mmCIF file of C-alpha atoms and ligand atoms in Angstrom:
data_model
loop_
_atom_site.group_PDB
_atom_site.id
_atom_site.type_symbol
_atom_site.label_atom_id
_atom_site.label_comp_id
_atom_site.label_asym_id
_atom_site.label_seq_id
_atom_site.Cartn_x
_atom_site.Cartn_y
_atom_site.Cartn_z
ATOM 1 C CA MET A 1 19.070 26.614 -14.140
ATOM 2 C CA ALA A 2 16.816 23.939 -12.666
ATOM 3 C CA SER A 3 16.876 20.667 -14.562
ATOM 4 C CA SER A 4 13.594 19.067 -15.531
ATOM 5 C CA ALA A 5 15.267 15.662 -15.745
ATOM 6 C CA THR A 6 14.255 13.083 -13.158
ATOM 7 C CA PRO A 7 17.055 12.765 -10.629
ATOM 8 C CA PRO A 8 18.606 9.307 -10.602
ATOM 9 C CA THR A 9 17.445 8.735 -7.047
ATOM 10 C CA ALA A 10 13.789 9.465 -7.895
ATOM 11 C CA ILE A 11 11.604 6.522 -7.048
ATOM 12 C CA ARG A 12 8.155 5.910 -8.457
ATOM 13 C CA VAL A 13 5.983 4.680 -5.641
ATOM 14 C CA LEU A 14 2.573 3.154 -6.173
ATOM 15 C CA ALA A 15 -0.114 3.039 -3.480
ATOM 16 C CA LEU A 16 -2.669 0.299 -4.117
ATOM 17 C CA HIS A 17 -5.821 0.584 -2.048
ATOM 18 C CA GLY A 18 -8.259 -2.313 -1.943
ATOM 19 C CA PRO A 19 -12.035 -2.632 -1.619
ATOM 20 C CA ASN A 20 -14.019 -0.078 0.383
ATOM 21 C CA LEU A 21 -11.059 2.194 1.021
ATOM 22 C CA ASN A 22 -12.803 4.717 -1.253
ATOM 23 C CA LEU A 23 -15.202 5.086 1.690
ATOM 24 C CA LEU A 24 -12.522 6.212 4.144
ATOM 25 C CA GLY A 25 -13.736 9.096 6.254
ATOM 26 C CA HIS A 26 -17.304 7.755 6.251
ATOM 27 C CA ARG A 27 -16.716 4.078 6.869
ATOM 28 C CA GLU A 28 -16.396 3.059 10.550
ATOM 29 C CA PRO A 29 -14.514 6.259 11.468
ATOM 30 C CA HIS A 30 -13.940 4.958 15.020
ATOM 31 C CA ILE A 31 -11.683 2.321 13.416
ATOM 32 C CA TYR A 32 -10.331 3.977 10.277
ATOM 33 C CA GLY A 33 -10.410 7.664 11.201
ATOM 34 C CA THR A 34 -12.116 10.647 9.634
ATOM 35 C CA ALA A 35 -9.652 11.397 6.848
ATOM 36 C CA GLY A 36 -10.853 10.508 3.372
ATOM 37 C CA LEU A 37 -8.694 8.605 0.906
ATOM 38 C CA ASP A 38 -7.871 11.833 -0.938
ATOM 39 C CA ALA A 39 -6.444 13.310 2.261
ATOM 40 C CA VAL A 40 -4.484 10.146 3.014
ATOM 41 C CA ASP A 41 -3.065 10.191 -0.499
ATOM 42 C CA ALA A 42 -2.295 13.928 -0.323
ATOM 43 C CA ALA A 43 -0.261 13.505 2.865
ATOM 44 C CA THR A 44 1.578 10.472 1.515
ATOM 45 C CA ARG A 45 2.231 12.138 -1.823
ATOM 46 C CA ALA A 46 3.570 15.271 -0.077
ATOM 47 C CA ARG A 47 6.085 13.182 1.875
ATOM 48 C CA ALA A 48 7.127 11.224 -1.224
ATOM 49 C CA GLU A 49 7.589 14.442 -3.195
ATOM 50 C CA GLN A 50 9.725 15.932 -0.394
ATOM 51 C CA TRP A 51 12.136 13.132 -1.201
ATOM 52 C CA GLY A 52 11.926 13.735 -4.937
ATOM 53 C CA TRP A 53 9.823 10.627 -5.431
ATOM 54 C CA THR A 54 6.702 10.440 -7.559
ATOM 55 C CA TYR A 55 3.479 9.028 -6.167
ATOM 56 C CA GLU A 56 0.683 7.223 -7.954
ATOM 57 C CA SER A 57 -2.443 5.981 -6.235
ATOM 58 C CA LEU A 58 -5.024 3.471 -7.370
ATOM 59 C CA GLN A 59 -8.063 2.361 -5.406
ATOM 60 C CA SER A 60 -10.222 -0.445 -6.690
ATOM 61 C CA ASN A 61 -13.031 -2.580 -5.367
ATOM 62 C CA HIS A 62 -12.051 -5.255 -7.897
ATOM 63 C CA GLU A 63 -9.428 -7.869 -7.156
ATOM 64 C CA GLY A 64 -8.450 -8.302 -10.804
ATOM 65 C CA VAL A 65 -7.795 -4.574 -11.261
ATOM 66 C CA LEU A 66 -5.389 -4.615 -8.301
ATOM 67 C CA ILE A 67 -3.713 -7.756 -9.636
ATOM 68 C CA ASP A 68 -3.328 -6.299 -13.135
ATOM 69 C CA ARG A 69 -1.788 -3.080 -11.770
ATOM 70 C CA LEU A 70 0.584 -4.996 -9.510
ATOM 71 C CA GLN A 71 1.677 -7.251 -12.378
ATOM 72 C CA ALA A 72 2.397 -4.158 -14.491
ATOM 73 C CA CYS A 73 5.006 -3.132 -11.887
ATOM 74 C CA LEU A 74 7.278 -5.822 -13.344
ATOM 75 C CA ASP A 75 8.144 -3.584 -16.274
ATOM 76 C CA ASP A 76 6.732 -0.079 -15.801
ATOM 77 C CA GLY A 77 9.484 1.420 -13.649
ATOM 78 C CA THR A 78 7.597 1.329 -10.355
ATOM 79 C CA GLY A 79 10.203 1.342 -7.587
ATOM 80 C CA GLY A 80 8.071 0.284 -4.636
ATOM 81 C CA VAL A 81 4.493 -0.441 -3.648
ATOM 82 C CA LEU A 82 2.386 0.437 -0.623
ATOM 83 C CA LEU A 83 -0.340 -2.208 -0.617
ATOM 84 C CA ASN A 84 -3.436 -2.052 1.538
ATOM 85 C CA PRO A 85 -5.413 -5.039 0.270
ATOM 86 C CA ALA A 86 -8.247 -4.212 2.731
ATOM 87 C CA GLY A 87 -10.656 -7.174 2.950
ATOM 88 C CA LEU A 88 -8.669 -9.067 0.290
ATOM 89 C CA THR A 89 -5.889 -9.337 2.878
ATOM 90 C CA HIS A 90 -7.848 -12.124 4.487
ATOM 91 C CA THR A 91 -9.187 -13.906 1.414
ATOM 92 C CA SER A 92 -7.042 -13.563 -1.670
ATOM 93 C CA VAL A 93 -4.613 -16.300 -2.630
ATOM 94 C CA SER A 94 -4.452 -14.680 -6.082
ATOM 95 C CA LEU A 95 -3.244 -11.333 -4.754
ATOM 96 C CA ARG A 96 -0.672 -13.134 -2.623
ATOM 97 C CA ASP A 97 0.544 -14.983 -5.717
ATOM 98 C CA THR A 98 0.951 -11.676 -7.554
ATOM 99 C CA VAL A 99 2.954 -10.169 -4.696
ATOM 100 C CA ALA A 100 5.152 -13.277 -4.733
ATOM 101 C CA ALA A 101 5.628 -12.870 -8.496
ATOM 102 C CA VAL A 102 6.827 -9.242 -8.298
ATOM 103 C CA ILE A 103 8.629 -9.108 -4.969
ATOM 104 C CA ASP A 104 12.087 -9.992 -6.299
ATOM 105 C CA LYS A 105 11.907 -6.925 -8.525
ATOM 106 C CA VAL A 106 9.738 -4.466 -6.576
ATOM 107 C CA PRO A 107 9.477 -4.190 -2.781
ATOM 108 C CA VAL A 108 5.931 -4.309 -1.467
ATOM 109 C CA VAL A 109 4.974 -2.984 1.969
ATOM 110 C CA GLU A 110 1.660 -4.188 3.396
ATOM 111 C CA VAL A 111 -0.143 -1.262 5.036
ATOM 112 C CA HIS A 112 -3.186 -1.225 7.305
ATOM 113 C CA LEU A 113 -4.827 1.655 9.111
ATOM 114 C CA SER A 114 -6.015 -0.609 11.923
ATOM 115 C CA ILE A 115 -4.344 -3.633 13.506
ATOM 116 C CA PRO A 116 -6.226 -6.520 11.905
ATOM 117 C CA GLU A 117 -4.762 -9.033 14.377
ATOM 118 C CA ALA A 118 -6.376 -7.112 17.244
ATOM 119 C CA ARG A 119 -9.821 -7.343 15.659
ATOM 120 C CA GLU A 120 -12.205 -10.169 14.712
ATOM 121 C CA PRO A 121 -10.614 -13.607 14.301
ATOM 122 C CA PHE A 122 -11.282 -13.678 10.536
ATOM 123 C CA ARG A 123 -8.927 -10.708 10.168
ATOM 124 C CA HIS A 124 -6.053 -12.417 11.964
ATOM 125 C CA GLN A 125 -4.760 -14.147 8.866
ATOM 126 C CA SER A 126 -3.116 -12.106 6.140
ATOM 127 C CA TYR A 127 -2.574 -14.049 2.930
ATOM 128 C CA VAL A 128 0.037 -11.544 1.774
ATOM 129 C CA ALA A 129 2.009 -11.330 5.033
ATOM 130 C CA GLY A 130 4.227 -14.263 4.114
ATOM 131 C CA VAL A 131 5.430 -12.705 0.865
ATOM 132 C CA VAL A 132 5.635 -8.912 1.448
ATOM 133 C CA SER A 133 8.854 -7.032 2.219
ATOM 134 C CA ALA A 134 7.504 -5.392 5.393
ATOM 135 C CA ARG A 135 4.258 -4.674 7.223
ATOM 136 C CA VAL A 136 2.920 -1.531 8.927
ATOM 137 C CA SER A 137 -0.377 -1.350 10.823
ATOM 138 C CA GLY A 138 -2.281 0.486 13.492
ATOM 139 C CA LEU A 139 -1.247 4.087 12.877
ATOM 140 C CA GLY A 140 -4.299 5.219 10.949
ATOM 141 C CA ALA A 141 -3.404 7.339 7.925
ATOM 142 C CA GLU A 142 0.157 7.606 9.236
ATOM 143 C CA SER A 143 0.632 3.896 8.471
ATOM 144 C CA TYR A 144 1.151 5.033 4.880
ATOM 145 C CA LEU A 145 3.878 7.495 5.916
ATOM 146 C CA VAL A 146 5.661 4.809 7.906
ATOM 147 C CA GLY A 147 5.167 2.502 4.933
ATOM 148 C CA LEU A 148 7.010 5.058 2.794
ATOM 149 C CA GLU A 149 9.844 5.094 5.349
ATOM 150 C CA ALA A 150 9.926 1.302 5.127
ATOM 151 C CA LEU A 151 10.225 1.503 1.338
ATOM 152 C CA ARG A 152 13.053 4.039 1.635
ATOM 153 C CA CYS A 153 14.834 1.737 4.051
ATOM 154 C CA LEU A 154 14.382 -1.254 1.733
ATOM 155 C CA LEU A 155 15.507 0.674 -1.339
ATOM 156 C CA THR A 156 18.615 2.227 0.194
ATOM 157 C CA ARG A 157 19.926 -0.904 1.887
ATOM 158 C CA THR A 158 23.363 -1.993 0.803
HETATM 159 C C1 DQA B 1 -7.766 -2.732 6.654
HETATM 160 C C2 DQA B 1 -8.079 -3.893 7.597
HETATM 161 C C3 DQA B 1 -8.915 -4.954 6.902
HETATM 162 O O1 DQA B 1 -9.215 -6.004 7.815
HETATM 163 C C4 DQA B 1 -10.219 -4.362 6.426
HETATM 164 O O2 DQA B 1 -10.960 -5.328 5.698
HETATM 165 C C5 DQA B 1 -10.049 -3.124 5.647
HETATM 166 C C6 DQA B 1 -9.039 -2.149 6.068
HETATM 167 C C7 DQA B 1 -7.007 -1.597 7.362
HETATM 168 O O3 DQA B 1 -6.451 -0.760 6.665
HETATM 169 O O4 DQA B 1 -6.999 -1.534 8.595
HETATM 170 O O5 DQA B 1 -10.796 -2.854 4.718
HETATM 171 O O6 DQA B 1 -6.939 -3.207 5.609
#
């Protein structure tokens, strides 16, 4: 009989999507692709569930909402985070401070669809880059799948 209990290896992964990522599919498709955020999440969720992981996604245009959700990871059982801070990548000391506050407990992988360093100079600095566990960029929606692989690698390291 199949057990409904969560297997001990099940990881709860959280994808946090920053400002304007709700517009994926419409917004500068030559840079970000034609897939909407729902499709990106569906593909990432499907991969996570293949591994027996659970997948939660939150998109917000508000810095404080992202910070509050990331802080909650300290004691809500989240096993790893895929973080695309979008424009906040290049502006937010506060989000960086939150990543630094949780990183000893929860690995955080910075994910970008594009390669910000190959774009306008103001995108070349990532405030979170110095505190995340790993970074993935430039693969479009597949950056999230590679981000999941990065989390699996980080979580299964001995
Ligand atoms: C982005 C890159 C950022 O520079 C930009 O502000 C975004 C999306 C990416 O996924 O490529 O909104 O994070």
